[in-house]
Coordinates of C-alpha atoms in Angstrom, one line a residue:
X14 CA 14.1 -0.7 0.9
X15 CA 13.5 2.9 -0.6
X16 CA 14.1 4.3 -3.3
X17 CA 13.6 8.3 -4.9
X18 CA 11.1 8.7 -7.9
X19 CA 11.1 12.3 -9.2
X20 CA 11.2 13.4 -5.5
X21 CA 9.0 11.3 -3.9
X22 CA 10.5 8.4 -1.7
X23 CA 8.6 4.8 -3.0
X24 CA 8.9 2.1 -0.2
X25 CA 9.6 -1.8 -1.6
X26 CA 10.0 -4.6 0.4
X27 CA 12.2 -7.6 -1.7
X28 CA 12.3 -11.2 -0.3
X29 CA 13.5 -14.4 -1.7
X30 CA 15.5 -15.6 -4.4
X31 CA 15.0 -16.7 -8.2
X32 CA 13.1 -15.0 -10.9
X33 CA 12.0 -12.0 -10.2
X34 CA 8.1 -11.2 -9.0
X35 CA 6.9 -8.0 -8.5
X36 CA 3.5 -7.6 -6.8
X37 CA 0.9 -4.4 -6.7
X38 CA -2.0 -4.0 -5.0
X39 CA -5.0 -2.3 -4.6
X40 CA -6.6 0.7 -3.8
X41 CA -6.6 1.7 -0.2
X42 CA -4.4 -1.3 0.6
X43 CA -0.4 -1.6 0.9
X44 CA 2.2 -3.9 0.8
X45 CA 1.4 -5.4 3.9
X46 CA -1.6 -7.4 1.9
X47 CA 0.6 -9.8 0.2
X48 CA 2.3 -11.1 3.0
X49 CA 0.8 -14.6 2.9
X50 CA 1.8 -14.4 -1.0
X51 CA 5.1 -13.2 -0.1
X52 CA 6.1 -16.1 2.5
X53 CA 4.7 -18.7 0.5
X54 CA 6.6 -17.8 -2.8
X55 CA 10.0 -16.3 -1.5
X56 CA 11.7 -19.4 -1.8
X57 CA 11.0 -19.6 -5.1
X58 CA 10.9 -16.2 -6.4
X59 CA 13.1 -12.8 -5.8
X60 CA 9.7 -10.7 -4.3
X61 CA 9.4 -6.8 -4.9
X62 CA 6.4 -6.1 -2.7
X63 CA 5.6 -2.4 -3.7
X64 CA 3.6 0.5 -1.7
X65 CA 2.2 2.2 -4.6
X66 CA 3.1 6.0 -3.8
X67 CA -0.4 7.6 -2.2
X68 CA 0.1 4.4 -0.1
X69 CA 1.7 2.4 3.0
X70 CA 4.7 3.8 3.4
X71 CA 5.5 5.4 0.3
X72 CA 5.2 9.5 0.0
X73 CA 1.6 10.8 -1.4
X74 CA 2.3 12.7 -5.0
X75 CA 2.1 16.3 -4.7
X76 CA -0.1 16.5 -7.9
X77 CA -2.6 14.0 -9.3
X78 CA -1.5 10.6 -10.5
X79 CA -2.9 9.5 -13.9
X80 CA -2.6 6.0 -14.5
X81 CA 0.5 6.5 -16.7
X82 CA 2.0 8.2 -13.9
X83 CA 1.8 5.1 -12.1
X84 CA 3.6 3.1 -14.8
X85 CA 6.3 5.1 -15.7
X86 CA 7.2 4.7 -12.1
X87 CA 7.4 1.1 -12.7
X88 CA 9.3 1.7 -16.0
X89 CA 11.6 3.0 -13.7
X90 CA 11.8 0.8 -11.0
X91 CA 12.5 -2.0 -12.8
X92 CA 14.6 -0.5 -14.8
X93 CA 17.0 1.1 -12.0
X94 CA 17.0 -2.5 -9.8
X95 CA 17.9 -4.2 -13.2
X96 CA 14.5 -6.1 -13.2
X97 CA 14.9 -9.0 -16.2
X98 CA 11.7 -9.6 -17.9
X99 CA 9.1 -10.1 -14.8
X100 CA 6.2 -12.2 -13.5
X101 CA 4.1 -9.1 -12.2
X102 CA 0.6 -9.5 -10.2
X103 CA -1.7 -7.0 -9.7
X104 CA -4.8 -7.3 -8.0
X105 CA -7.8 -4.9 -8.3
X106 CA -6.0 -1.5 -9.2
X107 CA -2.8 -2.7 -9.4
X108 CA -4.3 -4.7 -12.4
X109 CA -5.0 -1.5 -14.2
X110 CA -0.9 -0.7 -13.7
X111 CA -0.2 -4.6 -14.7
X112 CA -2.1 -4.2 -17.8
X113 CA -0.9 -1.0 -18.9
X114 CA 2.7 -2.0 -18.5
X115 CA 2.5 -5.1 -19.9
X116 CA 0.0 -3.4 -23.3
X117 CA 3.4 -0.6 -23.1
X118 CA 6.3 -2.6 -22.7
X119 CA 6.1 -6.0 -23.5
X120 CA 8.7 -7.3 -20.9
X121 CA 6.4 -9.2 -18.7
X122 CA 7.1 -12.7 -18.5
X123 CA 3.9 -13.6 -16.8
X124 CA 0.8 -11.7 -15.8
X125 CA -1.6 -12.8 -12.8
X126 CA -4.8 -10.1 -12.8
X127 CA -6.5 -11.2 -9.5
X128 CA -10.2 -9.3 -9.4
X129 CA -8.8 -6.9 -11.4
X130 CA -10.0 -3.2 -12.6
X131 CA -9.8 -1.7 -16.0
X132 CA -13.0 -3.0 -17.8
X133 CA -15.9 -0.4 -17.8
X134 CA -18.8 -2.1 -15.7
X135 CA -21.7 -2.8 -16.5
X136 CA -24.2 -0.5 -15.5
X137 CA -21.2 2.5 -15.5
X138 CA -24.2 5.7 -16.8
X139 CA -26.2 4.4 -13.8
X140 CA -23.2 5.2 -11.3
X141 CA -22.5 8.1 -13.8
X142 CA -25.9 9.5 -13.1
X143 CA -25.4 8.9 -9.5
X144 CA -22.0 10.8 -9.1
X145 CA -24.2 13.6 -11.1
X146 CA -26.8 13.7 -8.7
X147 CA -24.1 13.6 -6.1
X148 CA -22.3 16.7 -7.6
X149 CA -25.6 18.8 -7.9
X150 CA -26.2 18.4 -4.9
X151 CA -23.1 19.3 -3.6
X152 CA -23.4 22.6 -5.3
X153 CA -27.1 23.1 -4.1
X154 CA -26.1 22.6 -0.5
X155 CA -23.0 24.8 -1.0
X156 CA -25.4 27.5 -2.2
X157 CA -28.1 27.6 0.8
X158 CA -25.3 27.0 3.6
X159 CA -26.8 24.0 4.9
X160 CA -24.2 22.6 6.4
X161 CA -25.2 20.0 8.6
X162 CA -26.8 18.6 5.9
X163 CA -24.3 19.0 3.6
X164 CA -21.6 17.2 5.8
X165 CA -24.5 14.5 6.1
X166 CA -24.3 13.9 2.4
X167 CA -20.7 14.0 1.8
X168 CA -20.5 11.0 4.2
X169 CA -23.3 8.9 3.1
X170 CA -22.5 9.4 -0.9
X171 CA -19.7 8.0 -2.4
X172 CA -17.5 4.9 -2.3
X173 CA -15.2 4.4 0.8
X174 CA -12.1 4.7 -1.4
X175 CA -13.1 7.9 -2.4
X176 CA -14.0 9.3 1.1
X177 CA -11.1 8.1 2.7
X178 CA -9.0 9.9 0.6
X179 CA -6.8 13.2 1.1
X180 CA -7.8 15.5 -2.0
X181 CA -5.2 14.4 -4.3
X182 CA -6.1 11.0 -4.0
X183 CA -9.3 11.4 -4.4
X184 CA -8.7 13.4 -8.0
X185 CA -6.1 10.5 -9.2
X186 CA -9.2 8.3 -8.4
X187 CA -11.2 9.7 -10.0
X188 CA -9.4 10.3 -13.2
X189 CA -8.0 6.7 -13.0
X190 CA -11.7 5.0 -12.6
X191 CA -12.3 6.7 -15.7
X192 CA -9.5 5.1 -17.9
X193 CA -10.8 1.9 -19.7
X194 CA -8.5 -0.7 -21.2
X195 CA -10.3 -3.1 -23.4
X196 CA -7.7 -2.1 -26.3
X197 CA -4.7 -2.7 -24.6
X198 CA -6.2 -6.0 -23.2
X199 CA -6.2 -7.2 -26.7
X200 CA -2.6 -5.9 -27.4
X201 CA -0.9 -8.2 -24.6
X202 CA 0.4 -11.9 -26.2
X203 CA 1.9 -12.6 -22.5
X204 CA 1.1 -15.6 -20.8
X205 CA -1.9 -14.6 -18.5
X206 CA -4.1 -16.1 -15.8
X207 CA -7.2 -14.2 -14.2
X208 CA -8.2 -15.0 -10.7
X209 CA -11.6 -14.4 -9.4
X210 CA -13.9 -14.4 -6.6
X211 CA -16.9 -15.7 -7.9
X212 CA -18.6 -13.0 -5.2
X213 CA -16.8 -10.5 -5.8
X214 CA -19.0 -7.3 -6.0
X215 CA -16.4 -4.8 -6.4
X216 CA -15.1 -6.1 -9.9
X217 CA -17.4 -8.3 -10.8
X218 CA -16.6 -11.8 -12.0
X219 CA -18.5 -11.1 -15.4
X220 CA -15.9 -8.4 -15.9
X221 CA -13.2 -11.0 -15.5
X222 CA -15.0 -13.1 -18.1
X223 CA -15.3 -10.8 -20.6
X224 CA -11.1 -9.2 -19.4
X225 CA -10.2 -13.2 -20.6
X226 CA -12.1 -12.8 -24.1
X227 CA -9.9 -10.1 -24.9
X228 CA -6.6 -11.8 -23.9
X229 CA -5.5 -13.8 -26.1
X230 CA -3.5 -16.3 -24.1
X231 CA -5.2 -16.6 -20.9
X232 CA -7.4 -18.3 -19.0
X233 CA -10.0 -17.3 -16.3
X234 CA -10.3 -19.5 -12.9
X235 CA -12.9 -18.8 -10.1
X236 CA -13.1 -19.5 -6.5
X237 CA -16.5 -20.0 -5.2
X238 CA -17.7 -18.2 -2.4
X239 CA -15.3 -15.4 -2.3
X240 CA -15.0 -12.1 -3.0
X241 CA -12.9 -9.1 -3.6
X242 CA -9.2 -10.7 -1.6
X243 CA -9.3 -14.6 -2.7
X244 CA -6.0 -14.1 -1.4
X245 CA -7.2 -13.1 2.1
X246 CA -10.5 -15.3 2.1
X247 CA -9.1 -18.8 1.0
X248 CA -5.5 -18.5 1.0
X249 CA -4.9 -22.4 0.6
X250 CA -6.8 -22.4 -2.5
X251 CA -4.9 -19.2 -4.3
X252 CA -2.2 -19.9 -3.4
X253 CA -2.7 -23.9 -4.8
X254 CA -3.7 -22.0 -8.4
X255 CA -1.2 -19.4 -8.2
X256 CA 1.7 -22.1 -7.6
X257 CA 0.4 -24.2 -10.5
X258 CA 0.2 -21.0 -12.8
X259 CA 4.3 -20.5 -12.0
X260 CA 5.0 -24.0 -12.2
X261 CA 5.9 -24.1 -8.7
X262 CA 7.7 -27.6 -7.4
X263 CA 7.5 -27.9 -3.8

C-alpha cells in the first residue's frame, strides 16, 4: 500500500493479523529485508513493513532529511492508519528512528533495536579526522584540476552508504550520523530487547552493551558469529529470540 506524506508517496507493505508491528530498516536496505521476519510473524502480528522514503519504493525527499524528519513521518503514519500503541523494530538506522520515537512519544508497546545506530562510537575523532583529511583533499584536487586523480579518491574514500548515495541522501547521512542519542536512551521506560551480532563491525557489539546500560528495562542478547543482519545470517536463531521476546505461542 501507499500512502502521501507532505508530497512524497511512502510505500508500506502490511501482512497478518493481531497486534500491530511496525518494522524499519536500515540504511541502503528496504522493505524487502524483513521478509523472513515478516512470514514468520504474520500470523501473529498485523505487519507494517515500511520503505523509509530515500528508499525501495518510496519517493527520495526533495530536501535533506534530519532524523526528526524521519519521525514525524512515523508520527504520522501511525497516526493516519489508527496504529494502537505499537511493537516497533528497527535495525541499524531504523534504530535511530525507533529510539527517537519511542524517547518522543511514549506509545511503543515494545522496542526490538537489532545492531542498532545512535551511540557515538568509539574511536568517532579518528573517523572525524579522516572525513577531514578526506575533505581537504577534496578541495586540493578541485584546485589543481586533477581529475583522474580526484575521481580516484572520491571512490576509494568514504563508506559505501555514502557513495552510493544521490546528493540528498548523502547530506541526510551525514547530518543523521552526526545525531547521538544517549539522552533519549535513558528517557525510554518501554519494554526493550537489543539484538546483536557479536561480529558485527558496523555497530559494534560494545555499542549495544553500553545502548542497554542506558535503558532501563532491557536486556542485551548476542549471537555468536554474526554480524551486521543476524536476521539474514542465522535466521532460526533470531527469529527463536525474537518470538520469545513477543511471547510468541506456536
Amino acid at each position: 500500500m501507499e500512502y502521501t506524506y507532505q508530497g512524497l508517496k511512502v510505500y508500506c507493505e502490511k501482512k497478518g493479523r493481531g497486534p500491530d508491528l511496525v518494522l524499519l530498516h536500515g540504511w541502503g536496505c528496504d522493505g524487502k529485508i524483513f521478509s523472513g521476519i515478516v512470514s514468520e510473524l504474520m500470523p501473529y502480528f498485523t505487519i507494517y513493513n515500511i520503505d523509509l522514503p530515500g528508499f525501495g519504493n518510496s519517493d527520495e525527499p526533495k530536501n535533506y532529511y534530519t532524523l526528526d524528519d524521519y519521525v514525524d513521518m512515523l508520527i504520522d503514519f501511525i497516526n493516519k492508519f489508527k496504529i494502537n500503541n505499537p511493537i516497533i523494530l528497527g535495525h541499524s538506522f531504523g534504530g535511530r528512528i525507533a529510539i527517537r520515537f519511542t524517547s518522543k512519544t511514549n506509545l511503543t508497546k515494545k522496542l526490538i533495536l537489532v545492531d542498532s545506530a545512535g551511540i557515538k562510537p568509539k574511536g568517532y575523532f579518528k573517523t572525524k579526522l579522516k572525513i577531514l583529511k578526506y575533505k581537504l583533499k577534496k578541495k586540493t584536487y578541485k584546485l589543481f584540476k586533477k581529475v583522474n586523480k580526484y575521481q580516484t579518491l572520491i571512490q576509494n574514500s568514504g563508506s559505501n552508504d555514502y557513495k552510493n548515495a544521490t546528493p540528498v541522501m548523502k547530506k541526510t547521512l551525514s547530518v543523521i550520523t552526526k545525531t547521538f542519542q544517549e539522552k533519549e536512551l535513558k528517557n525510554i521506560k518501554t519494554n526493550t530487547l537489543l539484538i546483536w551480532g557479536k561480529n558485527d563491525y558496523t555497530t559494534l557489539y560494545q555499542d549495544g552493551e553500553k545502548m542497554q546500560k542506558l535503558l532501563e528495562n532491557s536486556a542485551i542478547v548476542s549471537i555468536e558469529n554474526v554480524g551486521h543482519f543476524p536476521f539474514l545470517e542465522k535466521p532460526y536463531h533470531f527469529m527463536c529470540i525474537l518470538k520469545t521476546f513477543l511471547e510468541v505461542n506456536e
